[in-house]
XYZ file of C-alpha atoms in Angstrom:
726
model
C 0.000 0.000 0.000
C 2.836 2.414 0.860
C 4.553 1.735 -2.475
C 1.296 2.206 -4.402
C 0.695 5.583 -2.801
C 4.294 6.570 -3.425
C 3.963 5.548 -7.100
C 0.826 7.687 -7.430
C 2.640 10.694 -5.993
C 5.593 10.053 -8.355
C 3.322 9.926 -11.399
C 1.548 13.124 -10.407
C 4.805 15.000 -9.864
C 6.230 13.783 -13.184
C 3.135 15.061 -14.980
C 3.404 18.374 -13.159
C 7.058 18.632 -14.186
C 6.355 17.907 -17.853
C 3.393 20.246 -18.190
C 5.057 23.727 -18.250
C 6.432 25.090 -21.490
C 10.084 24.174 -22.030
C 10.977 27.792 -22.655
C 9.561 29.399 -19.512
C 11.012 29.170 -16.023
C 8.392 28.215 -13.466
C 9.296 31.105 -11.204
C 8.658 33.764 -13.785
C 11.743 34.228 -15.937
C 11.933 33.574 -19.658
C 14.579 31.180 -20.939
C 15.528 32.113 -24.468
C 18.556 31.626 -26.693
C 21.046 34.460 -27.003
C 22.988 35.331 -30.164
C 26.224 37.260 -30.590
C 28.825 37.935 -33.242
C 32.537 37.351 -32.649
C 34.891 39.324 -34.895
C 38.393 38.537 -36.001
C 41.173 40.168 -33.968
C 43.669 42.241 -35.927
C 46.299 41.429 -33.278
C 46.045 38.523 -30.862
C 45.668 39.590 -27.221
C 48.415 38.884 -24.726
C 47.038 36.295 -22.299
C 47.962 37.846 -18.958
C 44.607 38.552 -17.308
C 44.870 42.354 -17.710
C 42.240 42.805 -20.485
C 43.925 45.967 -21.789
C 44.504 44.750 -25.370
C 43.059 46.375 -28.483
C 41.281 43.114 -29.276
C 39.058 43.602 -26.226
C 38.488 47.301 -26.805
C 37.056 46.468 -30.238
C 35.036 43.398 -29.151
C 31.325 43.497 -28.413
C 30.682 43.131 -24.648
C 28.215 40.540 -23.375
C 26.908 41.599 -19.983
C 23.239 40.616 -19.667
C 23.797 37.540 -17.515
C 20.636 35.915 -16.139
C 20.264 33.991 -12.880
C 19.751 30.254 -12.865
C 19.884 30.006 -9.078
C 18.437 31.292 -6.808
C 15.947 33.370 -8.876
C 15.710 31.525 -12.186
C 15.179 34.005 -15.035
C 16.013 37.209 -13.157
C 18.934 39.553 -13.873
C 22.147 38.422 -12.172
C 23.190 40.354 -9.075
C 26.902 39.684 -9.687
C 27.838 41.508 -12.897
C 29.809 39.605 -15.532
C 31.137 41.117 -18.769
C 32.496 38.839 -21.499
C 34.301 39.621 -24.738
C 35.522 37.193 -27.404
C 37.708 37.297 -30.517
C 39.462 34.871 -32.850
C 42.301 34.603 -35.347
C 44.044 31.867 -37.316
C 45.493 30.341 -34.133
C 42.431 30.036 -31.951
C 39.586 31.506 -29.942
C 40.134 34.111 -27.213
C 37.758 34.956 -24.367
C 38.065 37.687 -21.740
C 35.788 38.034 -18.738
C 35.400 40.508 -15.911
C 33.650 39.145 -12.798
C 32.592 41.942 -10.428
C 31.949 41.247 -6.764
C 28.224 41.167 -5.965
C 26.783 44.254 -4.239
C 27.598 44.304 -0.557
C 29.851 41.237 -0.721
C 33.563 41.062 -1.440
C 36.135 38.348 -1.808
C 36.549 35.348 -4.053
C 36.633 31.689 -3.096
C 38.867 28.882 -4.289
C 39.866 25.460 -2.982
C 43.525 24.929 -3.688
C 45.277 24.909 -7.036
C 44.773 21.339 -8.262
C 43.796 21.012 -11.918
C 40.183 19.911 -12.416
C 39.177 21.604 -9.158
C 35.836 20.954 -7.481
C 33.197 22.957 -9.320
C 30.950 23.331 -6.268
C 33.639 24.728 -3.961
C 34.963 27.760 -5.851
C 34.123 30.884 -7.784
C 33.972 29.828 -11.414
C 33.877 31.324 -14.888
C 33.474 28.968 -17.802
C 33.268 28.813 -21.578
C 31.128 26.031 -23.064
C 31.476 25.418 -26.819
C 29.680 23.249 -29.371
C 31.575 23.387 -32.664
C 29.060 21.176 -34.479
C 25.949 23.158 -33.602
C 23.868 20.067 -32.796
C 23.647 20.593 -28.995
C 24.901 17.024 -28.399
C 28.633 17.593 -27.872
C 30.200 20.280 -25.690
C 33.695 21.248 -24.611
C 33.798 23.151 -21.329
C 36.788 25.275 -20.256
C 36.544 26.526 -16.663
C 38.746 28.490 -14.303
C 38.690 29.950 -10.810
C 40.180 33.252 -9.553
C 43.646 31.667 -9.256
C 43.757 30.536 -12.883
C 43.349 26.828 -12.170
C 42.132 24.880 -15.199
C 39.188 22.481 -15.422
C 38.111 21.034 -18.771
C 35.315 18.621 -19.605
C 33.809 16.902 -22.613
C 30.014 16.613 -22.354
C 27.625 14.474 -24.375
C 23.858 14.918 -24.559
C 23.902 17.495 -21.787
C 24.806 15.179 -18.913
C 27.317 12.425 -19.757
C 30.660 13.981 -18.849
C 34.255 13.025 -19.586
C 36.078 14.853 -16.795
C 39.397 13.076 -17.382
C 39.968 14.804 -20.719
C 42.718 17.435 -20.622
C 43.098 19.818 -23.525
C 45.969 22.144 -24.411
C 44.810 25.701 -23.650
C 45.854 28.659 -21.507
C 44.161 30.882 -18.980
C 45.457 33.666 -16.803
C 43.566 35.487 -14.064
C 44.013 38.530 -11.851
C 42.263 39.689 -8.702
C 41.548 43.307 -7.790
C 39.564 45.227 -5.201
C 36.307 44.869 -7.124
C 36.449 41.281 -8.358
C 38.585 39.278 -10.786
C 39.377 38.821 -14.461
C 40.106 35.824 -16.663
C 41.674 35.603 -20.128
C 41.512 32.406 -22.220
C 43.421 31.258 -25.284
C 41.957 28.067 -26.813
C 43.796 26.815 -29.936
C 41.761 25.533 -32.868
C 43.836 22.337 -32.646
C 42.284 21.653 -29.235
C 38.713 22.341 -30.357
C 36.553 19.923 -32.315
C 34.248 21.464 -34.886
C 32.633 21.009 -38.262
C 33.032 22.948 -41.471
C 29.539 24.431 -41.673
C 30.186 27.360 -39.330
C 27.396 26.388 -36.913
C 28.598 27.141 -33.390
C 26.667 27.143 -30.134
C 28.081 28.383 -26.840
C 27.421 29.539 -23.336
C 29.313 31.520 -20.722
C 28.686 30.586 -17.089
C 29.440 32.182 -13.723
C 29.378 30.944 -10.139
C 29.537 33.738 -7.539
C 30.010 31.841 -4.299
C 29.827 34.890 -2.011
C 26.065 34.951 -2.686
C 25.762 31.380 -4.043
C 24.507 32.656 -7.392
C 24.637 30.733 -10.671
C 24.175 32.774 -13.832
C 24.702 32.478 -17.563
C 24.746 34.426 -20.794
C 22.084 32.127 -22.259
C 20.313 30.896 -19.108
C 19.169 27.352 -18.491
C 16.548 25.887 -16.200
C 17.438 25.307 -12.563
C 18.096 21.613 -11.981
C 19.833 21.215 -15.376
C 23.614 21.041 -15.804
C 25.191 24.273 -17.152
C 26.715 22.377 -20.114
C 23.314 21.363 -21.481
C 23.597 23.118 -24.831
C 19.932 22.816 -25.678
C 19.849 26.144 -23.803
C 22.985 27.582 -25.430
C 23.206 30.641 -27.607
C 24.482 30.995 -31.153
C 27.917 32.314 -32.145
C 28.210 34.084 -35.484
C 31.238 35.348 -37.357
C 33.620 32.478 -36.637
C 35.645 31.264 -39.618
C 38.255 28.844 -38.231
C 40.746 27.019 -40.451
C 39.902 23.534 -41.636
C 40.600 21.002 -38.866
C 44.182 19.794 -39.201
C 46.292 16.995 -37.789
C 45.999 16.799 -34.019
C 48.589 14.329 -32.747
C 49.852 13.993 -29.184
C 52.741 11.657 -28.380
C 53.512 11.199 -24.701
C 56.508 8.982 -23.825
C 57.215 8.272 -20.185
C 60.038 6.989 -18.016
C 59.524 5.612 -14.534
C 61.718 4.248 -11.775
C 60.568 2.348 -8.695
C 62.094 1.273 -5.421
C 59.924 -1.210 -3.532
C 60.351 -3.057 -0.246
C 58.383 -5.286 2.087
C 60.619 -4.663 5.069
C 61.599 -1.696 7.198
C 64.030 0.013 4.820
C 62.724 1.202 1.484
C 66.122 1.170 -0.175
C 66.920 -2.458 0.684
C 64.205 -3.680 -1.694
C 63.948 -4.150 -5.435
C 64.549 -1.423 -8.003
C 63.046 -1.319 -11.468
C 63.068 1.100 -14.378
C 60.684 1.188 -17.305
C 59.557 3.244 -20.274
C 56.309 3.416 -22.194
C 54.327 5.471 -24.652
C 50.835 6.930 -25.063
C 49.624 8.299 -28.386
C 46.479 10.324 -29.077
C 45.523 11.098 -32.674
C 42.456 13.097 -33.605
C 42.103 11.584 -37.071
C 39.158 13.923 -37.669
C 37.141 16.321 -35.523
C 34.865 13.405 -34.642
C 37.302 10.462 -34.511
C 40.035 9.939 -31.909
C 42.544 7.083 -31.740
C 44.401 6.283 -28.484
C 47.308 3.838 -28.231
C 49.230 2.801 -25.139
C 52.351 0.657 -24.789
C 53.700 -0.717 -21.510
C 51.126 1.352 -19.677
C 51.886 2.761 -16.235
C 49.466 4.324 -13.741
C 51.893 5.322 -11.002
C 50.481 8.859 -10.768
C 46.863 7.760 -10.184
C 45.346 8.817 -6.882
C 44.719 6.156 -4.254
C 41.253 4.809 -3.524
C 39.420 6.172 -0.498
C 38.892 3.436 2.088
C 35.357 2.700 3.299
C 33.625 0.766 6.076
C 30.855 -1.067 4.239
C 27.902 -1.780 6.552
C 25.466 -3.132 3.976
C 25.324 -6.512 2.240
C 26.401 -5.487 -1.243
C 29.754 -4.958 -2.967
C 31.211 -1.436 -3.016
C 31.717 0.278 -6.372
C 35.089 2.087 -6.535
C 35.376 4.760 -9.239
C 38.032 4.635 -11.926
C 40.988 6.976 -11.268
C 43.375 6.106 -14.135
C 43.454 8.671 -16.916
C 43.701 6.311 -19.905
C 40.524 4.488 -18.893
C 38.713 7.606 -17.703
C 38.929 9.329 -21.068
C 35.867 8.544 -23.221
C 34.618 6.119 -20.558
C 31.087 7.481 -20.939
C 30.952 6.223 -24.524
C 31.091 2.677 -23.120
C 28.561 3.479 -20.391
C 25.197 1.721 -20.556
C 23.527 3.637 -17.767
C 24.323 2.410 -14.241
C 27.539 1.782 -12.328
C 26.165 -0.961 -10.070
C 25.303 -3.307 -12.960
C 27.581 -2.687 -15.897
C 28.752 -5.104 -18.621
C 32.021 -3.129 -18.804
C 33.967 -1.840 -15.789
C 37.432 -0.567 -16.648
C 38.871 -1.413 -13.206
C 38.769 -5.073 -14.269
C 41.767 -4.156 -16.460
C 45.149 -3.684 -14.807
C 43.902 -4.448 -11.282
C 43.124 -7.764 -9.629
C 40.141 -8.354 -7.335
C 42.096 -6.994 -4.356
C 43.028 -3.789 -6.212
C 46.666 -4.803 -6.710
C 48.101 -3.483 -10.004
C 48.649 -5.940 -12.872
C 50.874 -5.021 -15.820
C 49.084 -3.679 -18.909
C 51.283 -4.531 -21.895
C 49.470 -2.629 -24.640
C 46.099 -1.284 -25.613
C 44.244 0.669 -28.216
C 41.004 2.612 -28.366
C 39.129 4.357 -31.157
C 36.075 6.542 -30.634
C 33.854 8.232 -33.186
C 30.958 10.613 -32.659
C 28.817 12.202 -35.331
C 25.446 13.875 -35.646
C 23.870 10.494 -36.331
C 25.877 7.871 -34.446
C 28.602 7.070 -31.917
C 31.026 4.157 -31.965
C 34.028 2.928 -30.035
C 36.323 -0.053 -29.610
C 38.883 -0.920 -26.937
C 41.432 -3.760 -26.930
C 43.903 -4.288 -24.059
C 46.390 -7.048 -23.272
C 47.113 -7.561 -19.598
C 50.075 -9.492 -18.217
C 49.857 -12.679 -16.190
C 48.703 -12.721 -12.571
C 47.003 -15.011 -10.050
C 47.586 -18.195 -12.033
C 46.593 -16.661 -15.385
C 49.235 -16.325 -18.113
C 47.648 -13.186 -19.514
C 44.281 -11.668 -20.366
C 42.891 -10.016 -23.482
C 40.015 -7.581 -23.030
C 37.916 -6.364 -25.924
C 34.990 -3.923 -25.942
C 32.902 -2.751 -28.881
C 30.235 -0.060 -28.731
C 27.786 1.481 -31.206
C 24.836 3.801 -30.680
C 22.515 5.555 -33.069
C 21.134 9.002 -32.311
C 17.355 9.137 -32.399
C 15.754 12.529 -32.729
C 17.386 15.566 -31.150
C 18.191 14.059 -27.751
C 17.755 10.258 -27.862
C 19.907 7.281 -28.757
C 19.795 3.492 -28.897
C 22.883 1.324 -28.879
C 24.646 -1.913 -28.165
C 27.827 -3.049 -26.430
C 29.869 -6.238 -26.411
C 32.601 -6.775 -23.782
C 34.695 -9.922 -23.833
C 37.529 -11.288 -21.743
C 39.820 -14.199 -22.589
C 42.100 -15.578 -19.853
C 45.131 -17.419 -21.185
C 46.623 -20.499 -19.573
C 43.809 -21.307 -17.152
C 43.195 -24.832 -15.897
C 41.119 -27.423 -17.695
C 37.377 -27.081 -17.244
C 37.594 -23.376 -16.373
C 35.760 -20.954 -18.658
C 38.546 -19.001 -20.333
C 36.272 -16.714 -22.349
C 33.454 -14.607 -20.970
C 31.340 -12.202 -23.027
C 28.714 -9.670 -21.968
C 26.375 -8.193 -24.579
C 23.965 -5.314 -23.957
C 21.358 -3.206 -25.718
C 20.584 0.170 -24.170
C 18.621 3.349 -24.828
C 18.585 6.977 -23.705
C 15.799 9.479 -24.333
C 14.836 12.945 -23.191
C 11.199 13.524 -24.229
C 11.251 17.006 -22.682
C 13.973 19.273 -21.379
C 13.402 17.978 -17.833
C 12.313 14.346 -18.323
C 14.980 11.696 -18.966
C 14.784 7.932 -19.300
C 17.328 5.219 -19.955
C 17.513 1.459 -19.841
C 19.568 -1.646 -20.668
C 19.167 -5.378 -21.268
C 22.307 -7.554 -20.987
C 23.224 -11.216 -21.483
C 26.469 -12.939 -20.501
C 28.017 -16.019 -22.130
C 30.803 -18.197 -20.699
C 32.502 -21.143 -22.363
C 32.609 -23.059 -19.070
C 29.963 -24.066 -16.561
C 27.591 -21.270 -15.521
C 27.956 -17.602 -16.321
C 25.081 -17.490 -18.853
C 22.466 -15.105 -17.504
C 20.451 -11.913 -17.923
C 20.417 -8.465 -16.358
C 18.415 -5.326 -17.070
C 17.628 -1.907 -15.704
C 15.250 0.954 -16.480
C 15.171 4.454 -15.032
C 12.978 7.497 -15.558
C 13.592 10.812 -13.839
C 12.327 14.354 -14.001
C 14.559 17.283 -12.992
C 12.581 20.507 -12.770
C 12.801 23.771 -10.868
C 10.683 22.215 -8.116
C 13.026 19.230 -7.661
C 13.554 15.634 -8.763
C 11.277 12.618 -9.049
C 12.332 9.258 -10.432
C 11.903 5.491 -10.531
C 14.623 2.841 -10.934
C 14.065 -0.834 -11.704
C 16.862 -3.416 -11.873
C 17.057 -7.131 -12.567
C 20.207 -9.244 -12.105
C 19.891 -12.953 -12.802
C 21.698 -15.543 -10.723
C 23.871 -16.538 -13.711
C 24.682 -13.031 -15.023
C 28.484 -12.924 -14.723
C 30.220 -10.003 -16.465
C 33.922 -10.739 -15.911
C 34.757 -7.497 -17.745
C 32.058 -5.627 -15.829
C 30.621 -5.074 -12.371
C 27.618 -6.317 -10.435
C 26.921 -5.289 -6.851
C 25.171 -8.628 -6.262
C 23.335 -11.363 -8.171
C 19.876 -12.954 -8.256
C 18.052 -9.743 -7.360
C 15.211 -7.469 -8.449
C 15.589 -3.892 -7.209
C 12.715 -1.412 -7.031
C 13.670 2.146 -6.125
C 11.367 5.174 -6.384
C 12.677 8.489 -5.054
C 11.898 12.185 -4.923
C 13.612 15.280 -3.603
C 11.771 18.601 -3.707
C 13.101 22.150 -4.057
C 10.425 24.329 -2.443
C 10.850 28.106 -2.190
C 7.749 29.650 -0.630
C 7.709 33.388 0.031
C 7.407 32.943 3.796
C 10.889 31.431 4.216
C 13.244 33.526 6.380
C 15.947 35.460 4.534
C 18.691 33.046 5.652
C 16.932 30.018 4.085
C 16.987 29.420 0.315
C 14.772 26.346 0.010
C 13.138 23.386 1.662
C 14.377 19.993 0.458
C 12.076 17.226 1.709
C 12.529 13.866 0.045
C 12.353 10.106 0.247
C 14.209 7.163 -1.295
C 12.978 3.564 -1.296
C 15.027 0.428 -2.030
C 13.310 -2.965 -2.190
C 15.294 -6.135 -2.971
C 13.668 -9.414 -4.028
C 15.277 -12.670 -5.163
C 15.026 -12.866 -8.932
C 14.821 -16.667 -8.865
C 11.988 -16.939 -6.300
C 10.496 -13.462 -5.899
C 11.116 -13.605 -2.139
C 11.799 -10.300 -0.398
C 15.159 -10.243 1.449
C 16.183 -6.606 1.969
C 14.726 -3.126 1.870
C 14.986 0.385 3.191
C 12.984 3.603 3.189
C 14.819 6.825 3.870
C 12.508 9.781 4.476
C 13.728 13.300 5.084
C 10.689 15.377 6.067
C 12.756 18.332 7.257
C 15.705 19.475 5.141
C 16.698 23.056 4.416
C 19.237 24.737 2.198
C 20.682 28.012 3.437
C 21.542 31.091 1.410
C 25.226 30.669 2.326
C 25.366 27.229 0.697
C 24.978 25.190 3.870
C 22.402 22.438 4.511
C 20.644 20.840 7.462
C 18.490 17.721 7.392
C 16.752 15.198 9.578
C 15.927 11.741 8.243
C 14.420 8.480 9.426
C 15.765 5.231 7.965
C 13.730 2.027 8.200
C 15.282 -1.282 7.126
C 13.971 -4.819 6.650
C 16.541 -7.597 6.355
C 16.193 -11.359 5.906
C 19.455 -13.222 6.480
C 19.716 -16.776 5.222
C 23.269 -17.040 6.540
C 25.269 -15.207 9.232
C 26.340 -11.679 8.242
C 29.473 -9.923 9.456
C 29.531 -6.194 8.587
C 33.007 -5.830 10.141
C 35.524 -8.352 11.517
C 34.581 -9.535 14.983
C 30.807 -9.259 14.458
C 28.557 -12.106 13.316
C 24.804 -11.549 13.049
C 22.750 -14.746 13.080
C 20.398 -15.647 10.234
C 16.785 -14.549 10.648
C 14.371 -11.687 9.983
C 15.136 -8.184 11.230
C 13.440 -4.803 10.990
C 14.650 -1.620 12.628
C 14.375 2.156 12.324
C 17.094 4.670 13.069
C 17.346 8.404 12.658
C 19.936 10.659 11.093
C 20.653 14.334 11.651
C 23.287 16.312 9.754
C 24.615 19.780 9.096
C 26.893 20.788 6.244
C 28.487 24.229 6.215
C 29.065 26.194 3.000
C 31.574 23.952 1.140
C 33.120 26.956 -0.629
C 34.030 28.746 2.631
C 37.659 28.796 3.731
C 36.670 27.034 6.944
C 34.028 24.435 6.269
C 32.870 21.019 7.337
C 29.992 18.722 8.096
C 28.704 16.517 10.887
C 26.387 13.536 10.496
C 25.004 11.453 13.347
C 23.000 8.246 12.922
C 21.514 6.582 16.000
C 19.225 3.613 16.539
C 18.787 -0.152 16.290
C 20.989 -2.203 13.956
C 19.877 -5.797 13.380
C 19.825 -7.390 16.873
C 21.691 -4.553 18.590
C 22.321 -0.822 18.299
C 24.605 1.392 16.244
C 25.833 4.941 16.649
C 27.547 6.187 13.496
C 29.272 9.580 13.586
C 30.959 11.250 10.623
C 32.934 14.494 10.787
C 34.561 16.264 7.858
C 36.521 19.481 7.797
C 38.342 21.815 5.434
C 40.764 24.607 6.281
C 41.988 26.789 3.420
C 44.807 28.854 4.889
C 45.341 30.269 1.409
C 44.962 28.985 -2.155
C 48.453 27.546 -1.649
C 47.689 25.530 1.496
C 44.494 23.558 2.047
C 43.906 20.851 4.647
C 41.092 18.301 4.740
C 40.140 15.752 7.359
C 37.417 13.201 7.954
C 36.617 10.825 10.792
C 34.013 8.071 10.775
C 33.193 6.247 14.015
C 30.932 3.188 14.215
C 29.966 2.119 17.720
C 28.270 -1.318 17.680
C 26.493 -2.305 20.889
C 25.332 -5.905 21.391
C 25.334 -6.544 17.632
C 25.604 -10.305 17.206
C 26.153 -10.411 20.952
C 29.333 -8.331 20.702
C 30.439 -4.759 21.268
C 33.044 -3.131 19.057
C 34.004 0.276 17.737
C 35.647 1.089 14.416
C 37.350 4.273 13.275
C 38.247 5.487 9.801
C 40.498 8.556 9.875
C 41.587 10.414 6.755
C 43.649 13.658 7.018
C 44.862 15.220 3.762
C 47.104 18.203 2.986
C 47.664 19.992 -0.327
C 50.463 22.531 -0.782
C 50.778 24.336 -4.113
C 53.323 26.808 -5.412
C 51.161 27.435 -8.478
C 48.384 25.649 -10.401
C 51.163 23.667 -12.069
C 53.190 22.557 -9.012
C 51.560 20.786 -6.061
C 52.619 18.529 -3.198
C 49.887 16.524 -1.482
C 49.641 13.861 1.165
C 46.875 11.639 2.499
C 46.891 9.192 5.414
C 44.130 6.633 5.884
C 43.753 4.592 9.043
C 40.970 2.000 9.195
C 40.683 0.099 12.471
C 37.944 -2.184 11.094
C 40.606 -4.046 9.097
C 43.742 -2.760 10.895
C 44.985 -1.010 7.758
C 47.094 2.120 7.526
C 48.119 3.706 4.228
C 50.118 6.794 3.340
C 50.301 8.406 -0.097
C 52.583 11.394 -0.785
C 52.533 12.929 -4.231
C 54.402 15.692 -6.036
C 52.991 16.750 -9.416
C 54.764 19.357 -11.563
C 53.386 20.343 -14.957
C 56.627 21.801 -16.313
C 55.086 22.437 -19.740
C 51.494 22.006 -20.953
C 50.442 18.401 -20.260
C 54.044 17.325 -19.529
C 54.533 16.188 -15.943
C 57.052 15.085 -13.365
C 55.621 12.923 -10.577
C 57.244 11.749 -7.362
C 55.012 9.330 -5.431
C 55.586 7.570 -2.106
C 53.223 4.825 -0.929
C 53.372 3.060 2.426
C 50.726 0.422 3.116
C 50.857 -1.315 6.475
C 48.814 -3.822 8.438
C 48.653 -3.544 12.216
C 48.817 -6.420 14.670
C 46.557 -6.848 17.657
C 48.641 -4.529 19.843
C 48.546 -1.835 17.128
C 52.294 -2.068 16.502
C 52.989 -0.958 12.905
C 54.207 -3.713 10.628
C 55.114 -2.425 7.149
C 53.903 -4.677 4.345
C 54.795 -2.581 1.335
C 56.684 0.626 0.688
C 57.260 2.158 -2.694
C 58.979 5.256 -4.071
C 58.153 6.152 -7.678
C 59.554 8.802 -10.001
C 57.808 9.253 -13.312
C 58.248 11.806 -16.105
C 55.956 12.317 -19.099
C 56.611 14.565 -22.085
C 53.997 15.836 -24.532
C 55.194 16.148 -28.117
C 52.981 17.628 -30.843
C 54.059 17.991 -34.479
């Protein structure tokens, strides 16, 4: 009965969200497309952030920025003035960001490339060189000139690992800040028909205001170019050869004992090649691949019954990963972390690989082949992935994917080859309503591993909030050895909503009310029997004008255990039926503030006992050059499985930067649940565009019962990469 009522509410809210005209903001503003002309510069501007060049004096200013948040459709309070020009070498953009009335100061969070968008003042340029509103290149910066660049497909699928060759310089002054961009044509991807779409975006964190030159609807990503404006006057040269060759050299010193320098030493070289064969086709090759510079995984204490999904952090696999995405992380026929890492996360040598991707106005295609060295009793593994999708209408697509894995030298009777095939779709019937789905089948040449999986999702993002429904099916025999599944033999039903209510009677310090609820119901696919479920309701949640949040939630769970369950070592919960309800209260301060943090407290029953879970996070930005982070998670189990125990997960982190191109960082993780301590120290110096020197130190240790450190692995790595372009 509860689910039926919830479904009725979901349907009503979806209909409400679809009903308004796509061009009118629900709170009064009009969302239209802007148009501007960009003229050729007689002399290229000097990119120094001063904006005193003749090119800018002669360029048409764009200053009518419109709010997206908080007052969608109204004139922006923080003034932004943009000018643009071009020549045979590239596109130039200059922007002046004035402080909002009554508020001064800019906000940044360190100087690491690809900074956190939500935690800084931002100005960005979003470009679509094909004019079809399906492919965007976003170039963003903060007041310290840190770069962030993204490829975006169909308004929401982002490739944040892509790094282009471009320059930006910024300057601060008493009234705000300026930014000056130089984006070479060789970095941009565009057609020959002169159809360009673009947007210019601004985040003013002092008043938490989002604005744009061609405004979009609140709840939509700023790189959704269905809301972009038109650029006229551009006449770039025909796209030429865009080749990047990146050789590397790396040296390692590794040890299992006390002294790092008494262990083994190795040296190696390798090569990565990127060739934009056309504006729409990119070829990537890698030889003797090395991922020494990749950031370490964040440790977790997993208290539920399903496998944890760890995100990919290696650049080669991150680039264009969304092309091979079929919709959901938790059931995916292709999961790139299967390549180059074993099940425990230990690196395995990648000998060579190649990838080709193609995107056009009508279709998208990609292929990936990688050979991995031997490990864990396997002589070597070949991975192959093929992907094709056809665009349907202005915003939809339907496609297929095949991922296969062949393990060489395995024992007799073991399935050496496993293949996962999938058909998926994506559609956006309106500017706020999105739906996607997938059906997958796996095939194995040994016993088992031949099964089905599927998912379907529909969601509506509007100015009033989000409403959606997720359905998943994972058969008992679905086994994607090149992919990921959080569990097997399950049907998942998950409706959810989260509202964004802004009545006039709210006090001036409160921006919106954010009530919501999320339901997860798990049934056995083979029998239909219910075995797990939860309902999380948040009747009171508020967002503050300063960017902070407060919420109270109740979490009810139903669990059926057919076998003992141990959430952490030392606890064993007997099989049986359990239901329990706990509560959660949390406060999160403005994440863009120099001193920020959050506190979350969960209290209540947990299976046959009680659990108090406390999480603290903090950030201290002494300056853009020195930022410290820390988090602490404490789980206090009382009479759970007849035992009492407490776990701690501590994670301090420090980032020191001389400039956006030279940073030293360190992170320590200490997890008492598994007696694991790990240290990662990292120096990254971009000595020329996209050429790096890395020095990395890793120290992973287990701890014995008396908490005496016992080093299990120490490693010092020096790696240099060099970008060469003809």
